PDB file of C-alpha atoms in Angstrom:
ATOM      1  CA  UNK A   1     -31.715  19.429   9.689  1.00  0.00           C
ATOM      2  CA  UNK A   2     -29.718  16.767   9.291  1.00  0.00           C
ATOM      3  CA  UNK A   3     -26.774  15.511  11.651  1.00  0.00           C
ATOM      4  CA  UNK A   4     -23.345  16.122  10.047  1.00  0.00           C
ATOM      5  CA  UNK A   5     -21.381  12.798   8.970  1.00  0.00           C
ATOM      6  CA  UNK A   6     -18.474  12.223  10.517  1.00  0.00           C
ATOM      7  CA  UNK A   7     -16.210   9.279   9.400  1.00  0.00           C
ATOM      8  CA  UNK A   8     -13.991   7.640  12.127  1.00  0.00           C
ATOM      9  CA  UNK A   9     -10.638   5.614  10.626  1.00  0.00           C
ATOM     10  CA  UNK A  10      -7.995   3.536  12.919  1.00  0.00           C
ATOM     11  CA  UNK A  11     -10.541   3.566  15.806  1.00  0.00           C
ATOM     12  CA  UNK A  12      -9.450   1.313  19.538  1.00  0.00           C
ATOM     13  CA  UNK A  13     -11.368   0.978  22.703  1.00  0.00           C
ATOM     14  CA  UNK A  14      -8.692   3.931  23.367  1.00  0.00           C
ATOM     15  CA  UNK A  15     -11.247   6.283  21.133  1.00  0.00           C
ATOM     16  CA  UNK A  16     -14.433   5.361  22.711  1.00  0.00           C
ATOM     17  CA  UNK A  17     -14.771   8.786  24.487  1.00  0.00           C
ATOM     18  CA  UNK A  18     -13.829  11.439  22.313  1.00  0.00           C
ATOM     19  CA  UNK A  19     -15.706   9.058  19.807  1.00  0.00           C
ATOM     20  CA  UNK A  20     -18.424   9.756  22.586  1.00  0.00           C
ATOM     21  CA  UNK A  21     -18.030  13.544  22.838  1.00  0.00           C
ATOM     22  CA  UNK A  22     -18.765  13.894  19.341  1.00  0.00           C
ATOM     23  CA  UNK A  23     -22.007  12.188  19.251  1.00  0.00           C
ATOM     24  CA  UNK A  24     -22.879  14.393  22.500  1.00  0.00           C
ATOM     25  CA  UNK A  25     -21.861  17.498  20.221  1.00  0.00           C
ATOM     26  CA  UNK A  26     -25.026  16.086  17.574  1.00  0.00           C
ATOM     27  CA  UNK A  27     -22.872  14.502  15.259  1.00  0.00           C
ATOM     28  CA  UNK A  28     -23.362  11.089  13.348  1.00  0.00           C
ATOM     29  CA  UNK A  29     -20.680   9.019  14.320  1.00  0.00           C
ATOM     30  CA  UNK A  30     -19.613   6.249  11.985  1.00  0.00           C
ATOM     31  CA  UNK A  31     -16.543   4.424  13.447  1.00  0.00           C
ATOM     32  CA  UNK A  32     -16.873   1.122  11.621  1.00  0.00           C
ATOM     33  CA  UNK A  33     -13.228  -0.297  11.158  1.00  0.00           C
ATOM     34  CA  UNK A  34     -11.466  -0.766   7.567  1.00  0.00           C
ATOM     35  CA  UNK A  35     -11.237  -4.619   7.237  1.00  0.00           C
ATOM     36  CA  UNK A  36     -10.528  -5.046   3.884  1.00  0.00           C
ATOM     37  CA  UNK A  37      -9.559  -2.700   0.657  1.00  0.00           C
ATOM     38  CA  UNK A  38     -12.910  -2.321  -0.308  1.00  0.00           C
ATOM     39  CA  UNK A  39     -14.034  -0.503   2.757  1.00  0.00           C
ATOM     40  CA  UNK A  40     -11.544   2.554   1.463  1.00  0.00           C
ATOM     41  CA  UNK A  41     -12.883   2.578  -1.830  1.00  0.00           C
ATOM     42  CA  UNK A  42     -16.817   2.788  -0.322  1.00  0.00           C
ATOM     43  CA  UNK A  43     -15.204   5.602   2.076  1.00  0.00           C
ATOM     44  CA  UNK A  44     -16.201   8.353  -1.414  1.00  0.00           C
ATOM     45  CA  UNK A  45     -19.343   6.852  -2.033  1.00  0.00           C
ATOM     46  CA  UNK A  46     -21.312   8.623   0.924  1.00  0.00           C
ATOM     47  CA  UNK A  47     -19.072  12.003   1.299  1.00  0.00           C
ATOM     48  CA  UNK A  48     -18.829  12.650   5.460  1.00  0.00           C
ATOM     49  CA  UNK A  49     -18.724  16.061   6.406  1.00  0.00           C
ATOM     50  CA  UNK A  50     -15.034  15.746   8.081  1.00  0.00           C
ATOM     51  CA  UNK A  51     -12.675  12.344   8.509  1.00  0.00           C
ATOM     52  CA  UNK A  52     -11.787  12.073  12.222  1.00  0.00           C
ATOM     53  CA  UNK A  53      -8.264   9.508  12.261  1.00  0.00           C
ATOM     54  CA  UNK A  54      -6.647   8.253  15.471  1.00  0.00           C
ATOM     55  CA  UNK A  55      -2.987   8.451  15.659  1.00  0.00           C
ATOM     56  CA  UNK A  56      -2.388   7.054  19.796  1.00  0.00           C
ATOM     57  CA  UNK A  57      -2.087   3.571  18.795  1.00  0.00           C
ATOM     58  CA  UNK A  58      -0.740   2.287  15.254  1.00  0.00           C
ATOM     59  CA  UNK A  59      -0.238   5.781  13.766  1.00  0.00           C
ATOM     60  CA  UNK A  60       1.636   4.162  10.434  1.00  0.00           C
ATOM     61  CA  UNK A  61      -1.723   2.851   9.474  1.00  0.00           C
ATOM     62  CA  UNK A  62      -3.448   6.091  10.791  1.00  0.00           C
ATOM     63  CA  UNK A  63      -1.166   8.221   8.594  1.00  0.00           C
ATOM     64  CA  UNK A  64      -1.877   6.204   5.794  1.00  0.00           C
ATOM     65  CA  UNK A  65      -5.584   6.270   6.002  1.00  0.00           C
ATOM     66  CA  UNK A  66      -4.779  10.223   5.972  1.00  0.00           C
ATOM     67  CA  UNK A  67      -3.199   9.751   2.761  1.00  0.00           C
ATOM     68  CA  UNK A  68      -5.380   7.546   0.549  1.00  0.00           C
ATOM     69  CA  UNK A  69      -8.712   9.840   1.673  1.00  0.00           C
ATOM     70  CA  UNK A  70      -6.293  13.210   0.524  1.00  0.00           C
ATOM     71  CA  UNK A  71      -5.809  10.431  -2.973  1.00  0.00           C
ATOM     72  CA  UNK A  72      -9.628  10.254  -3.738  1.00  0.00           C
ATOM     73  CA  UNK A  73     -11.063  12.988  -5.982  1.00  0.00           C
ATOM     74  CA  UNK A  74     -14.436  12.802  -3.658  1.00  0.00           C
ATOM     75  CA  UNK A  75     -12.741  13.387  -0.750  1.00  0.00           C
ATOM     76  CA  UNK A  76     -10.217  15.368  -1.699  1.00  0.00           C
ATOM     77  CA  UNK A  77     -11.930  18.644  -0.140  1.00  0.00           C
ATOM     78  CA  UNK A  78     -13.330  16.605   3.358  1.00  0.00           C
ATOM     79  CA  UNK A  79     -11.505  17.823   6.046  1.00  0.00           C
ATOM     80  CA  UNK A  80      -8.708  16.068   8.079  1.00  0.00           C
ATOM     81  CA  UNK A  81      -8.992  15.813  12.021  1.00  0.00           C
ATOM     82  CA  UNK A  82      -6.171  13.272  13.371  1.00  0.00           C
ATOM     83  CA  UNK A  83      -6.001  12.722  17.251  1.00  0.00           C
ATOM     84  CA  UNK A  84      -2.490  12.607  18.118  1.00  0.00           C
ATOM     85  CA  UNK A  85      -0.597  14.750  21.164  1.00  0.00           C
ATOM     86  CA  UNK A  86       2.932  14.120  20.297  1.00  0.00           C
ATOM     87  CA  UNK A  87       4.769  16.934  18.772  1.00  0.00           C
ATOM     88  CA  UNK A  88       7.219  14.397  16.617  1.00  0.00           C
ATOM     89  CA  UNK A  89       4.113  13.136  15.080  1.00  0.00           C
ATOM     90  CA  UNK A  90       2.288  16.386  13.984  1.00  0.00           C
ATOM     91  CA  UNK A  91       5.355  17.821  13.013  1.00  0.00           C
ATOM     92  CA  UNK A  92       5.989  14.765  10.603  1.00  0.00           C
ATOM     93  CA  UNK A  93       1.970  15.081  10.099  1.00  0.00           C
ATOM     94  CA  UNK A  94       1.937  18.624   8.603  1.00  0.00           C
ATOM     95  CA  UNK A  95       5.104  17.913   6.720  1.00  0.00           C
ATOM     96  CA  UNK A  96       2.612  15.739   4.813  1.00  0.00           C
ATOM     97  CA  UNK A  97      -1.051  16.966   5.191  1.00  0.00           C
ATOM     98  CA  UNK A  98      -0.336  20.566   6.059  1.00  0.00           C
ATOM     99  CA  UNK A  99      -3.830  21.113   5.453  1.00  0.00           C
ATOM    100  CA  UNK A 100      -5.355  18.778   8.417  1.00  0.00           C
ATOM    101  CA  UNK A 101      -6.059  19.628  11.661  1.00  0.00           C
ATOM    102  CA  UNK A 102      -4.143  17.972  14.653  1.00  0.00           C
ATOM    103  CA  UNK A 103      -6.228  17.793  18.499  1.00  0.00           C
ATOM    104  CA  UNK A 104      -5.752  15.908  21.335  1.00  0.00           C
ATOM    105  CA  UNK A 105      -9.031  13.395  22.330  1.00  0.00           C
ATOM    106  CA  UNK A 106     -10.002  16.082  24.877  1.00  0.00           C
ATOM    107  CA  UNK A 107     -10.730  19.245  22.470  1.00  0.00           C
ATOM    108  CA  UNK A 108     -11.805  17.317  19.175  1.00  0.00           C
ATOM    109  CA  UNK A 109     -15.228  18.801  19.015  1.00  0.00           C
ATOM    110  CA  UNK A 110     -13.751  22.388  18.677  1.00  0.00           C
ATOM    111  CA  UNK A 111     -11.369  21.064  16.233  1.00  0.00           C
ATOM    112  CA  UNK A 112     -13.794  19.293  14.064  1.00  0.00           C
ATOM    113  CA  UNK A 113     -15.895  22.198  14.351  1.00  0.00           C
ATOM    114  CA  UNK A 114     -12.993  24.431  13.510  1.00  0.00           C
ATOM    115  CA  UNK A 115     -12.015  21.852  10.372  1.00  0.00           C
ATOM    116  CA  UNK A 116     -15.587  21.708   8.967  1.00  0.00           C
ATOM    117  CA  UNK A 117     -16.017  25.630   9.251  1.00  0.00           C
ATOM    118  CA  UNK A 118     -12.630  25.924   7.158  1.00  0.00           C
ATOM    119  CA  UNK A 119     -12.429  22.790   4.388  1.00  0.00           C
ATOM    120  CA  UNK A 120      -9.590  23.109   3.058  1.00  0.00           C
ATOM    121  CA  UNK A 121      -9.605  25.277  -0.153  1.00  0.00           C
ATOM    122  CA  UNK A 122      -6.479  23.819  -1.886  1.00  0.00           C
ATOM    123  CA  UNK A 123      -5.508  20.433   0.142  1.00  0.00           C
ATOM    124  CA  UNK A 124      -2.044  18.910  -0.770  1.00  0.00           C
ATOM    125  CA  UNK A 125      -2.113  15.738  -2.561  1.00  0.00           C
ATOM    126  CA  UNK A 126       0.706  13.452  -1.540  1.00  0.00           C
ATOM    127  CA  UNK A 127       1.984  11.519  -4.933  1.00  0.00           C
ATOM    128  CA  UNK A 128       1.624   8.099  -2.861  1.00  0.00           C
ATOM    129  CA  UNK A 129       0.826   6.665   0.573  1.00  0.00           C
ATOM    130  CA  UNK A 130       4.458   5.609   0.260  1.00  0.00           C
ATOM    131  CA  UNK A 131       4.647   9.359   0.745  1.00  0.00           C
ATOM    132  CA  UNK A 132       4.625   8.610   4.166  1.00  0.00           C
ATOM    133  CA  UNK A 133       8.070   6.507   4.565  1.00  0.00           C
ATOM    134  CA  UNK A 134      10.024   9.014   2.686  1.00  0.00           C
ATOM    135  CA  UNK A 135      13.238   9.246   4.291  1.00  0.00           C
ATOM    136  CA  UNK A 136      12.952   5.973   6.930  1.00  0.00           C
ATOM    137  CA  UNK A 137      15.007   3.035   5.797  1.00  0.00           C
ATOM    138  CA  UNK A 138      13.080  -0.155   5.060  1.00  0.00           C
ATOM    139  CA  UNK A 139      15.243  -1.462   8.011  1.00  0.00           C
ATOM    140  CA  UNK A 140      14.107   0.786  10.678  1.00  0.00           C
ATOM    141  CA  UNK A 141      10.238   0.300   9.195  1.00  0.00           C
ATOM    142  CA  UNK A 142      11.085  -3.034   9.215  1.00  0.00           C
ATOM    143  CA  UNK A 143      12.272  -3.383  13.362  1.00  0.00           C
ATOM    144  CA  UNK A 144      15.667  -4.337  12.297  1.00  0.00           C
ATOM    145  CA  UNK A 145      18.288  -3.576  14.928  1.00  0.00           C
ATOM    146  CA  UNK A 146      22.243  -3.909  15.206  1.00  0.00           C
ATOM    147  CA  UNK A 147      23.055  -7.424  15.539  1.00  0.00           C
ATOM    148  CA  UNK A 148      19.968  -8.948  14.884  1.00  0.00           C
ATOM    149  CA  UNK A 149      19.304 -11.988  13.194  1.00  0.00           C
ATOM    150  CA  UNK A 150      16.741 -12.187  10.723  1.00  0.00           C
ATOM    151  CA  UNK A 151      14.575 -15.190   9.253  1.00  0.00           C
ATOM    152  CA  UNK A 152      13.708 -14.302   5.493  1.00  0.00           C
ATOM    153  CA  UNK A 153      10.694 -17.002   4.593  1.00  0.00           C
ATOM    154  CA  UNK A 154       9.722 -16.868   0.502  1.00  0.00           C
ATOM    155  CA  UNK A 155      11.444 -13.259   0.031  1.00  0.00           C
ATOM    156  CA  UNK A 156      12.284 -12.521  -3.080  1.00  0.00           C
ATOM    157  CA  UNK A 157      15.339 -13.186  -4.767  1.00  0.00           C
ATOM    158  CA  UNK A 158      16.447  -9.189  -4.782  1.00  0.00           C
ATOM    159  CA  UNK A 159      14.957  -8.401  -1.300  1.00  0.00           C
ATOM    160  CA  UNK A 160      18.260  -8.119  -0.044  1.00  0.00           C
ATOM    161  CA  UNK A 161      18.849  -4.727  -2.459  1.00  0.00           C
ATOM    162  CA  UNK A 162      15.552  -3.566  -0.900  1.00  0.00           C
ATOM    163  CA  UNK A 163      16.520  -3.213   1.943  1.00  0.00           C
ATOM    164  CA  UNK A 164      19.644  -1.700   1.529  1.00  0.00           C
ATOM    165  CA  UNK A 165      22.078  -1.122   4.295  1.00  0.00           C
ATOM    166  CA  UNK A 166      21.406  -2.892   7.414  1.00  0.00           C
ATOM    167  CA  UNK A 167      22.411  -1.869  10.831  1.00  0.00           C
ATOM    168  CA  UNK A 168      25.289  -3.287  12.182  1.00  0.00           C
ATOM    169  CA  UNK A 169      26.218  -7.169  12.459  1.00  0.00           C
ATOM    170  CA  UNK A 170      23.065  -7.926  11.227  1.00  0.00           C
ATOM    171  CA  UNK A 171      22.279 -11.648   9.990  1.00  0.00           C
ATOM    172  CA  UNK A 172      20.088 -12.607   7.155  1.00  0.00           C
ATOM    173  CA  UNK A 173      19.133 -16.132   6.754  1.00  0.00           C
ATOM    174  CA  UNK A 174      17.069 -17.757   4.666  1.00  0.00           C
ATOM    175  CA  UNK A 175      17.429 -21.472   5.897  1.00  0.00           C
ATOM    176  CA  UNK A 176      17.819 -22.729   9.035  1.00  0.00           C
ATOM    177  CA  UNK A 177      15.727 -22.986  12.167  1.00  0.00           C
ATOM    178  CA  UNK A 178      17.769 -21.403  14.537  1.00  0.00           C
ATOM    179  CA  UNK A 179      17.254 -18.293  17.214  1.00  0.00           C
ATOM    180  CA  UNK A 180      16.137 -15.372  15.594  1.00  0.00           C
ATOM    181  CA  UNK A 181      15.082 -11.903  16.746  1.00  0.00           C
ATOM    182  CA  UNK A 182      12.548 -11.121  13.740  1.00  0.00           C
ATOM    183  CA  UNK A 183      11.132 -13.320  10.752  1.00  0.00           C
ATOM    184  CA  UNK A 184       9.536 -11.881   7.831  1.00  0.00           C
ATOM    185  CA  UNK A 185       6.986 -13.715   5.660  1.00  0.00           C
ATOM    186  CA  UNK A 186       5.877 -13.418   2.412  1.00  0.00           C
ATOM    187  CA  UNK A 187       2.487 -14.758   1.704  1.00  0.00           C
ATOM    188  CA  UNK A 188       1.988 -15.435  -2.202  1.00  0.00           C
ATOM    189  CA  UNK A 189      -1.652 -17.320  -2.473  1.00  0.00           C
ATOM    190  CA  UNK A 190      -4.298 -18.021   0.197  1.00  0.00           C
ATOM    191  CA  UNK A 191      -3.457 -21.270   0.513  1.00  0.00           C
ATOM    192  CA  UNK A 192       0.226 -20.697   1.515  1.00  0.00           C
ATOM    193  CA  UNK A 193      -1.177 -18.627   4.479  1.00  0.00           C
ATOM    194  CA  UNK A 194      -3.667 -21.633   5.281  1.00  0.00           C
ATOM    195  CA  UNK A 195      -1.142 -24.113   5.296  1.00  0.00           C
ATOM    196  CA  UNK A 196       1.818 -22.228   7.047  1.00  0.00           C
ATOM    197  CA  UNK A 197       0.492 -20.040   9.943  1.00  0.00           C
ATOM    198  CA  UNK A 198       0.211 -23.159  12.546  1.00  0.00           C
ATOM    199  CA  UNK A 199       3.873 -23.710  11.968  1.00  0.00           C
ATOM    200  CA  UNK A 200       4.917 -19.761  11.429  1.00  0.00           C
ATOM    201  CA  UNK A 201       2.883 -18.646  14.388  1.00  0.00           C
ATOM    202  CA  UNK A 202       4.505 -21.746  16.549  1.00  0.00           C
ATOM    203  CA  UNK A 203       7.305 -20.792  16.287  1.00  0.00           C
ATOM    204  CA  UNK A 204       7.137 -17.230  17.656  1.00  0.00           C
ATOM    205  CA  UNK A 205       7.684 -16.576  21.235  1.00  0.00           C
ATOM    206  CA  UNK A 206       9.637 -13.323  22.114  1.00  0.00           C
ATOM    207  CA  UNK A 207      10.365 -12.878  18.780  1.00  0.00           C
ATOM    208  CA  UNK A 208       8.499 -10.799  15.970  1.00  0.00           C
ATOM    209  CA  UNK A 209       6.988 -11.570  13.180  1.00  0.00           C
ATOM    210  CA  UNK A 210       5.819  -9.585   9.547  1.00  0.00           C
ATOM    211  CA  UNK A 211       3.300 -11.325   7.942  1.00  0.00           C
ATOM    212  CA  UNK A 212       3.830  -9.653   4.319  1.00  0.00           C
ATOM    213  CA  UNK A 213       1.268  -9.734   1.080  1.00  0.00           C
ATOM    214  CA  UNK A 214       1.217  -8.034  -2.186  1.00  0.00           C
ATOM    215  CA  UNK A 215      -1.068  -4.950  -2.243  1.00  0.00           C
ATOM    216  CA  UNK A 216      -4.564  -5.019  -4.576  1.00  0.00           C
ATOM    217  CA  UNK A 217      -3.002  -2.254  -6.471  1.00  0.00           C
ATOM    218  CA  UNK A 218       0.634  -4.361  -7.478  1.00  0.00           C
ATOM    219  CA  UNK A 219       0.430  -6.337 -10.516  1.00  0.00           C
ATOM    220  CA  UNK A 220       1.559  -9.318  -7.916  1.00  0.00           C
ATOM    221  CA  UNK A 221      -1.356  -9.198  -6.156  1.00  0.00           C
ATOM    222  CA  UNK A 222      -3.457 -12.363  -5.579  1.00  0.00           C
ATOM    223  CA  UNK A 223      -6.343 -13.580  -2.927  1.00  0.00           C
ATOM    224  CA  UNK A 224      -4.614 -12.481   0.563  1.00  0.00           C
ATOM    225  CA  UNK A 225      -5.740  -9.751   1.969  1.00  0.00           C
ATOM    226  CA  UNK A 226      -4.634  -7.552   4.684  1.00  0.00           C
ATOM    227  CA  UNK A 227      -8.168  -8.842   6.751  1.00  0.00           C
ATOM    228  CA  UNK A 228      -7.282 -12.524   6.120  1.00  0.00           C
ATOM    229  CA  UNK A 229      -3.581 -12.094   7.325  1.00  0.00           C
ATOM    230  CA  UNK A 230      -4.911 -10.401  10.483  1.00  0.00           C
ATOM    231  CA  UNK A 231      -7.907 -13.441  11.118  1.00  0.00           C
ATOM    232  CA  UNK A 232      -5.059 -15.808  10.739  1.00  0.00           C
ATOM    233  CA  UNK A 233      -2.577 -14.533  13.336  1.00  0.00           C
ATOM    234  CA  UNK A 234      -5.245 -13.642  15.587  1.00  0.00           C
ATOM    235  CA  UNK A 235      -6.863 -17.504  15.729  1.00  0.00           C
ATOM    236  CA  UNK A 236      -3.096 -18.320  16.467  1.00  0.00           C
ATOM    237  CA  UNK A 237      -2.467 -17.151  19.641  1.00  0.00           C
ATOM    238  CA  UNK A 238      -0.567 -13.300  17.964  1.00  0.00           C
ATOM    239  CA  UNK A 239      -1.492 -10.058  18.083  1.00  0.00           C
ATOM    240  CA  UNK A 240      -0.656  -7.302  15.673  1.00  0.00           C
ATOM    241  CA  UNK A 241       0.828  -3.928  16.054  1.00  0.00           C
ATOM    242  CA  UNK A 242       2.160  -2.577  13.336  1.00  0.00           C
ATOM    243  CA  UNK A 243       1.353  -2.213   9.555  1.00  0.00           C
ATOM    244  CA  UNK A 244       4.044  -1.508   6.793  1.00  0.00           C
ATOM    245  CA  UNK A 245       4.696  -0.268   3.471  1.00  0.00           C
ATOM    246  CA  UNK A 246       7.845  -2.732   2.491  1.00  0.00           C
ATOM    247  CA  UNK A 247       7.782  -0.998  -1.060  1.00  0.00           C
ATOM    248  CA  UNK A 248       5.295  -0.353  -3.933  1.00  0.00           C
ATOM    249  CA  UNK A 249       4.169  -4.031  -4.061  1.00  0.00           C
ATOM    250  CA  UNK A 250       4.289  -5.104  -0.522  1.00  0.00           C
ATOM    251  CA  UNK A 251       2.560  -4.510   2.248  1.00  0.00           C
ATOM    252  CA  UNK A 252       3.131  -6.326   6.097  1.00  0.00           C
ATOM    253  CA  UNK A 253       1.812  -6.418   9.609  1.00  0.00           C
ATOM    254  CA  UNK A 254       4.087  -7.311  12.705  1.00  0.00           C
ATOM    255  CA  UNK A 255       3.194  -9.641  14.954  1.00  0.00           C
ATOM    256  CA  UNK A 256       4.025 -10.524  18.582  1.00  0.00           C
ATOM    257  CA  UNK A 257       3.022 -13.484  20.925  1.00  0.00           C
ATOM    258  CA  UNK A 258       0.064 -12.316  22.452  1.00  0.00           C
ATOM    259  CA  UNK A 259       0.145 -11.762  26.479  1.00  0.00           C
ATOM    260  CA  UNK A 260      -1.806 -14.155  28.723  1.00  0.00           C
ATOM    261  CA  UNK A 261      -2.919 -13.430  32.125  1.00  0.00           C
TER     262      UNK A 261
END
């Protein structure tokens, strides 16, 4: 008989051993990571027996992983298993995908067990993965605090009305090279990203950075990709943290300097 599937999405080192308890339990383990838009869309071509998602580090991406598979008509009926052991989260979880299972790293085989015993007859489909920032302000996606200062590079001309009301004494500037707390970037073409990331990732030090593209699914959508944003900040001397849906047509990862020693 063949070993049941099981699909692994927003894997760390952090995952390695309940990763590891599963394949003990007999299952096939796939954990590779999602690098690029077309790694979701081959996610339906081979149907896994359950999707296992990590929530302890990055949940915003994890969540959203959650939400495309409940999007896809083949994997509509897979079951949901996300690791994640704070009660904010899986109450915010099931407010989504009340049909997924929540477990904490040490008692996923039972609940994967549990999940593929019981698919889910009838699963919820969110209308969007923007679903999952109903109700947050773009600011307080976005890390912007009371009396920040805020560096807007290539925004567009109306991304002021996006955001809508900003904390207090907050400062939005799109010239100038002064202090700043946070700047956000929008990438329009490859190239842009080639020739700017020396000086944009130079110039952060304890402040933060969002790297922003248009997704494959807006009509402003180009050749950067979430995978090439993350290569590029990486081979500068950043590390990222956080992933974002600004609105329907962007999409942005935060940056910091990364630690040395």
């Amino acid at each position: 008989m063949p070993k049941q599937r099981i699909r692994v999405l927003n894997g760390h080192a952090g995952s390695a051993t309940w990763i590891e308890r599963l394949r003990e339990a007999g299952y096939d383990v796939d954990a590779r990571p999602i690098r690029a838009p077309a790694d979701l869309t081959a996610l339906g071509r081979t149907v896994p027996a359950a999707v296992a998602i990590d929530l302890t580090r990055a949940p915003a991406r994890g969540r959203d992983f959650g939400l495309v598979v409940r999007q896809m008509k083949t994997m509509r009926q897979v079951p949901l298993v996300f690791v994640e052991e704070s009660p904010r989260q899986v109450e915010r979880l099931r407010s989504l995908l009340p049909n997924a299972v929540c477990s904490s790293g040490s008692r996923i085989r039972s609940a994967v067990r549990r999940a593929i015993a019981r698919p889910p007859r009838d699963p919820v489909r969110p209308p969007s993965v923007l679903a999952g920032y109903s109700g947050t302000p773009l600011p307080k996606k976005l890390g912007i605090r009371s009396g920040s200062t805020v560096r807007l590079v290539g925004a567009p001309r109306d991304f002021d009305t996006t955001l809508g009301p900003l904390p207090e004494a907050v400062t939005l500037r799109r010239r100038g090279e002064g202090p700043r707390d946070l700047t956000i970037w929008f990438i329009r073409r490859l190239r842009e990203l080639e020739h700017g990331i020396e000086r944009m990732a130079g110039r952060v030090t304890t402040d933060k950075l969002w790297m922003v593209w248009a997704k494959q699914t807006s009509p402003l959508a180009a050749d950067v990709s979430e995978r090439a944003v993350r290569a590029a900040g990486l081979d500068h001397g950043l590390v990222d943290f956080k992933i974002c849906a600004v609105d329907a047509d962007w999409s942005g990862l935060l940056f910091s300097r990364r630690k040395t020693g």
